[in-house]
mmCIF file of C-alpha atoms and ligand atoms in Angstrom:
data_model
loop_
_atom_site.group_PDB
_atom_site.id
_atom_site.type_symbol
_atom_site.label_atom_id
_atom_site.label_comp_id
_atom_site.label_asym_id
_atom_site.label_seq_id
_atom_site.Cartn_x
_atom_site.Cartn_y
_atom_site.Cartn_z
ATOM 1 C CA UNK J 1 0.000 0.000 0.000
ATOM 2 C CA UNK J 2 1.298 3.582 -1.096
ATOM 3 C CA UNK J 3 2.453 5.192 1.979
ATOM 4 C CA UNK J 4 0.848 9.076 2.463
ATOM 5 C CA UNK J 5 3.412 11.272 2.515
ATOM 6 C CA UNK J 6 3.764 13.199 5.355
ATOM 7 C CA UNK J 7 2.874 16.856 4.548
ATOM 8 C CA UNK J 8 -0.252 15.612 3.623
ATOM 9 C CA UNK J 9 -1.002 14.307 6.320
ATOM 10 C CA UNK J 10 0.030 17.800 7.903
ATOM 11 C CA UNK J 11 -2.360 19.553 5.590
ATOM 12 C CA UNK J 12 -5.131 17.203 6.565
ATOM 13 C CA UNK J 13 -4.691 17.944 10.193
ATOM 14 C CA UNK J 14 -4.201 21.559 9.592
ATOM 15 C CA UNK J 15 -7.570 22.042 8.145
ATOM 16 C CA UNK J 16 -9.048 21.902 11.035
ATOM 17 C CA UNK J 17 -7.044 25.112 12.941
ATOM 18 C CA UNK J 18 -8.874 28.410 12.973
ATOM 19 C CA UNK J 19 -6.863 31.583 12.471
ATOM 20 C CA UNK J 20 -7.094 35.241 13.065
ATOM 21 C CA UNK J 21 -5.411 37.507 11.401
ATOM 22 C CA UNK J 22 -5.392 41.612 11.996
ATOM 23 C CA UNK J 23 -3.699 43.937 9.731
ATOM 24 C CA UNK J 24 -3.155 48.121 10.648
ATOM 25 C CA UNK J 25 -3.485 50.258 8.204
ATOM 26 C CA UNK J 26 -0.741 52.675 8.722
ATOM 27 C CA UNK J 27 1.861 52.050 5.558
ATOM 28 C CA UNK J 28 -1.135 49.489 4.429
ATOM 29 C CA UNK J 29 1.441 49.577 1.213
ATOM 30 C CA UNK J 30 3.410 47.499 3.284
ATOM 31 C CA UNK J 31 1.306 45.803 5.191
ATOM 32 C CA UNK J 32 -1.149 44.583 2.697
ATOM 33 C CA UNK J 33 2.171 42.797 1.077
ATOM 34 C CA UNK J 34 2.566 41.248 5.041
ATOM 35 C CA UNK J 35 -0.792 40.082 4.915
ATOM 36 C CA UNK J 36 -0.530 38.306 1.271
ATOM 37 C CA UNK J 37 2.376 36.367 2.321
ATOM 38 C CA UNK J 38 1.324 35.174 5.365
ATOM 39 C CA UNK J 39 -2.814 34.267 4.035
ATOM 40 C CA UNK J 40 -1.371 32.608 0.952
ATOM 41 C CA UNK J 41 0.912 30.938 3.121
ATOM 42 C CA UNK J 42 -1.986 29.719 5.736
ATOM 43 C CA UNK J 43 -3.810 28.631 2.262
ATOM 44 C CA UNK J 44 -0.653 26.554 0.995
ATOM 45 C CA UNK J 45 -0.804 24.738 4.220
ATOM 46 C CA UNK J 46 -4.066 23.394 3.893
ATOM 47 C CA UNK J 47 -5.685 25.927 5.899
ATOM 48 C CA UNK J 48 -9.723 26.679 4.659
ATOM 49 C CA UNK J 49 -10.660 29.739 3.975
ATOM 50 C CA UNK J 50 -13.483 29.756 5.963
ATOM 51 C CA UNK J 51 -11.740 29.305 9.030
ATOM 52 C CA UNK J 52 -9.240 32.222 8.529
ATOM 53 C CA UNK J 53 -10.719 35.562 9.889
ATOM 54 C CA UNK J 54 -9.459 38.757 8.804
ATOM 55 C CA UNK J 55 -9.701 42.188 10.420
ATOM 56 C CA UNK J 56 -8.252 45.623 9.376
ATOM 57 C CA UNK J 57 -7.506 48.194 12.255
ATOM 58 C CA UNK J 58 -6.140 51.972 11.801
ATOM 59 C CA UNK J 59 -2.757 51.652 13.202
ATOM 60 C CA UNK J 60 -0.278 49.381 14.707
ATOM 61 C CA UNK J 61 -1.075 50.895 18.380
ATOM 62 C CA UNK J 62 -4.466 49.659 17.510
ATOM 63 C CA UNK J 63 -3.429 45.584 17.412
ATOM 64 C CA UNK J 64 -3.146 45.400 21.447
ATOM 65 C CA UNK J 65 -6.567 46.202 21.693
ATOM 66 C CA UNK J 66 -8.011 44.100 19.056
ATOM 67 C CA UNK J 67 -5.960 41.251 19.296
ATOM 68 C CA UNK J 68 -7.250 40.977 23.185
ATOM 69 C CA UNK J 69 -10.899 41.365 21.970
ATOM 70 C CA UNK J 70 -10.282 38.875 19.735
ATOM 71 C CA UNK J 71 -8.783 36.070 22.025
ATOM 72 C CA UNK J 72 -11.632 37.035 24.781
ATOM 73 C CA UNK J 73 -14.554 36.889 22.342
ATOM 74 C CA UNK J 74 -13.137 33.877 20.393
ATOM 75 C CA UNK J 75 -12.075 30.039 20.394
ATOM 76 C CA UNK J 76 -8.595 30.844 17.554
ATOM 77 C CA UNK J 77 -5.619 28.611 17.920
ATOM 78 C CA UNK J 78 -3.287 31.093 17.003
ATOM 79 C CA UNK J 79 -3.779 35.391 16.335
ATOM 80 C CA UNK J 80 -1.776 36.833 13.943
ATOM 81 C CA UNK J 81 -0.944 41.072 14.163
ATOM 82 C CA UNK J 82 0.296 43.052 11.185
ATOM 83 C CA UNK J 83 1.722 46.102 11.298
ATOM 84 C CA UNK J 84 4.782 48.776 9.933
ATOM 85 C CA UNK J 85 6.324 51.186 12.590
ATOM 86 C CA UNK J 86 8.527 53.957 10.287
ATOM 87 C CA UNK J 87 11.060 55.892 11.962
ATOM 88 C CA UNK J 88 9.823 59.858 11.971
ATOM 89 C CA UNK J 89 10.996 62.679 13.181
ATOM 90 C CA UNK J 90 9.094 62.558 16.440
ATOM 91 C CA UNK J 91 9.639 60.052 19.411
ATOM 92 C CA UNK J 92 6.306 58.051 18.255
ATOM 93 C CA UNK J 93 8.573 55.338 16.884
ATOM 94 C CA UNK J 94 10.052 54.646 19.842
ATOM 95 C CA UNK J 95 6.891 54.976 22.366
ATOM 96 C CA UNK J 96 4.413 53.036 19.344
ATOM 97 C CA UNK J 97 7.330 50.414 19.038
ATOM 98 C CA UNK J 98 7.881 49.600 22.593
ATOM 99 C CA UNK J 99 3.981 50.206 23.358
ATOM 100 C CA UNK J 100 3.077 47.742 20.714
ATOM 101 C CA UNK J 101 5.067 45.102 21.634
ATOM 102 C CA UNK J 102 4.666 45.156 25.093
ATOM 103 C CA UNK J 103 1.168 45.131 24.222
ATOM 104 C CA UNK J 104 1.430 41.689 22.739
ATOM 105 C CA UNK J 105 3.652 40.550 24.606
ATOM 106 C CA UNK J 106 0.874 41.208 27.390
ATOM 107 C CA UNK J 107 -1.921 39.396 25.607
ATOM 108 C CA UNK J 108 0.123 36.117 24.830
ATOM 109 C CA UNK J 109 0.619 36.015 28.606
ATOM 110 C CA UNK J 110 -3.083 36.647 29.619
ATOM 111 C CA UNK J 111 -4.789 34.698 27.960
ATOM 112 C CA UNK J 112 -4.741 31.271 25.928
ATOM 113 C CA UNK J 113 -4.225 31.999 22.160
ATOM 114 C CA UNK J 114 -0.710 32.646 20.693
ATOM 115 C CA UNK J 115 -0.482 35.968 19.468
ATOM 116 C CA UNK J 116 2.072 36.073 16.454
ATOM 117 C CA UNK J 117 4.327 39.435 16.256
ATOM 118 C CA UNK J 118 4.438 40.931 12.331
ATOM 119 C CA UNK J 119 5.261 44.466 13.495
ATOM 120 C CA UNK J 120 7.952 45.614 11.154
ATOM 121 C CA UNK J 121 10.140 48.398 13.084
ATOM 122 C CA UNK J 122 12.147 49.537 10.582
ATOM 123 C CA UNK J 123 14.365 52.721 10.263
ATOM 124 C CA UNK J 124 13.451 53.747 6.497
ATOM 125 C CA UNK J 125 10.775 53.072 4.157
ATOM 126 C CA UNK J 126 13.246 50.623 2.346
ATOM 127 C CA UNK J 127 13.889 48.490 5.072
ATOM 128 C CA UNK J 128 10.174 47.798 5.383
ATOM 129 C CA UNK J 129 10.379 47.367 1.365
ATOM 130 C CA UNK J 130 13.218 45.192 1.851
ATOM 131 C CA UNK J 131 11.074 43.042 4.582
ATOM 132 C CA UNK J 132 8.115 42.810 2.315
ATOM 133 C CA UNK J 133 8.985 40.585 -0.304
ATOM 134 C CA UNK J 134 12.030 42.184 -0.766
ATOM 135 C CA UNK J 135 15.406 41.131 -0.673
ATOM 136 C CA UNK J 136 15.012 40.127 3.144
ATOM 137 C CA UNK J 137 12.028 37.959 2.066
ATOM 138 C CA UNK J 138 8.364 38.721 3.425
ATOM 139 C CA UNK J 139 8.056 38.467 7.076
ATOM 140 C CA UNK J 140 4.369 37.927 6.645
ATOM 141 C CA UNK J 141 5.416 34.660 5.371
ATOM 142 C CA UNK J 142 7.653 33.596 8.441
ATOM 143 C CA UNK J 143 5.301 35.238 10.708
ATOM 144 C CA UNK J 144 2.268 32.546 8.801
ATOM 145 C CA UNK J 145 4.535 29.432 9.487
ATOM 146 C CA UNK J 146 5.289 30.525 13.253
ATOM 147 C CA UNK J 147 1.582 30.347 13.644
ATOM 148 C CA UNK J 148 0.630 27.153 12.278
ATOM 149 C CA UNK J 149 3.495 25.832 14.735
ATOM 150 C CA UNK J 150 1.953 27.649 17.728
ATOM 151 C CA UNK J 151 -1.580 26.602 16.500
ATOM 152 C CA UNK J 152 -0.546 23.031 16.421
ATOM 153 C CA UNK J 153 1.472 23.034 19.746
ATOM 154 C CA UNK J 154 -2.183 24.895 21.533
ATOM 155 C CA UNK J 155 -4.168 22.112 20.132
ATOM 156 C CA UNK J 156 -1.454 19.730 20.953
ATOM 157 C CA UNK J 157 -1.938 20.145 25.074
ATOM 158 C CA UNK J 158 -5.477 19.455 26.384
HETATM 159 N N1 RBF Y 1 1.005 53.521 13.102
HETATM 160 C C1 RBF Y 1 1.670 52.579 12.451
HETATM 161 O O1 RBF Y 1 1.200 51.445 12.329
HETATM 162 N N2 RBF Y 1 2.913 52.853 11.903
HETATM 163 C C2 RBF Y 1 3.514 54.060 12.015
HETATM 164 O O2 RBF Y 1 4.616 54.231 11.493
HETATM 165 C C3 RBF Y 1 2.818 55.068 12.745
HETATM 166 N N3 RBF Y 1 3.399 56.277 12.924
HETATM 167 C C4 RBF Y 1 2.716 57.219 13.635
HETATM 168 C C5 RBF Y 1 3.312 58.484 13.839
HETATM 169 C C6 RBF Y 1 2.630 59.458 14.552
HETATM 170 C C7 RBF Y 1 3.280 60.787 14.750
HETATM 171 C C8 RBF Y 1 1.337 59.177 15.071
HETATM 172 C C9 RBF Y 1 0.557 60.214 15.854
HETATM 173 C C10 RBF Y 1 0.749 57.956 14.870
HETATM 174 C C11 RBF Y 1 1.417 56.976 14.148
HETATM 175 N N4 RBF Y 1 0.846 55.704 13.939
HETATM 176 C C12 RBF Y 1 1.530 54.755 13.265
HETATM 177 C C13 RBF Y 1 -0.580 55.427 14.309
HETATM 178 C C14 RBF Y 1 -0.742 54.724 15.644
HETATM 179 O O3 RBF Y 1 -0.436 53.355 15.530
HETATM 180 C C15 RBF Y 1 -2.230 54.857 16.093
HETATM 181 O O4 RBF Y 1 -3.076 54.424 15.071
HETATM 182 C C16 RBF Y 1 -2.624 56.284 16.465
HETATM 183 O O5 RBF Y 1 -1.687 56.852 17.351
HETATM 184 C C17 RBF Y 1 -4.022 56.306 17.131
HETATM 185 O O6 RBF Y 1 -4.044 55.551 18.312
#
């Protein structure tokens, strides 16, 4: 008997994992490239559509809220937040950057859903270029395969 070969059997089981994703909308140039690489990526994994939830927010500061909402109000096995911090001229960088991921960093603590960090925090616009599906690749894409891992490691402990 043919043998199944073993991302397939991956796929099958990853069908059943439910994922949230939230994108800002500040740089949503960038961001909406995040989000393509990391929802095709869900796709290419055998993920269904209808179990992937997307929302859009204004800004990255925006994601800590949202993201907590969204593990109180429902069952995901893993929460994914987009977003693109850009170095200004003002010391929002800095206070959005550390805000933000503290923020997270908060919510993956309090409650029981992984939440999956795709803030870029990036000194120029072509860093975040660069991170995008640049030539550093698309973080949206690594940020997509951390979360499947996470998902399966939730559903893996009863
Ligand atoms: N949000 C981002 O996601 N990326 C940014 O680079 C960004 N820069 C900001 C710069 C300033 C000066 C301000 C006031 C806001 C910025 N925000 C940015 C928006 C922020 O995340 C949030 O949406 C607003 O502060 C409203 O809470």
């Amino acid at each position: 008997m043919k043998k199944t070969p073993v991302y397939q059997i991956d796929k099958l089981k990853n069908k059943d994992l439910k994922l949230a994703i939230i994108v800002a909308q500040w740089n949503n140039d960038i961001t909406d490239k995040l989000y393509k690489g990391a929802y095709e990526t869900l796709i290419q994994s055998g993920i269904l559509k209808e179990r992937i939830k997307t929302w859009k927010v204004p800004g990255s500061y925006e994601l800590i809220y949202s993201a907590k909402k969204i593990a109180i109000c429902y069952n995901f096995d893993s929460i994914i937040v987009i977003g693109s911090l850009i170095q200004g001229e003002t010391y929002h960088f800095e206070y959005l950057s550390q805000a933000v991921s503290q923020g997270i960093k908060d919510i993956n603590i309090q409650y029981d859903v992984p939440v999956i960090f795709c803030v870029l925090t990036d000194k120029n616009k072509q860093q975040s270029l660069d991170r995008s599906g640049g030539k550093e690749g698309n973080k949206g894409i690594e940020c997509a395969k951390t979360a499947l891992s996470m998902a399966i490691f939730r559903k893996s402990i009863k």
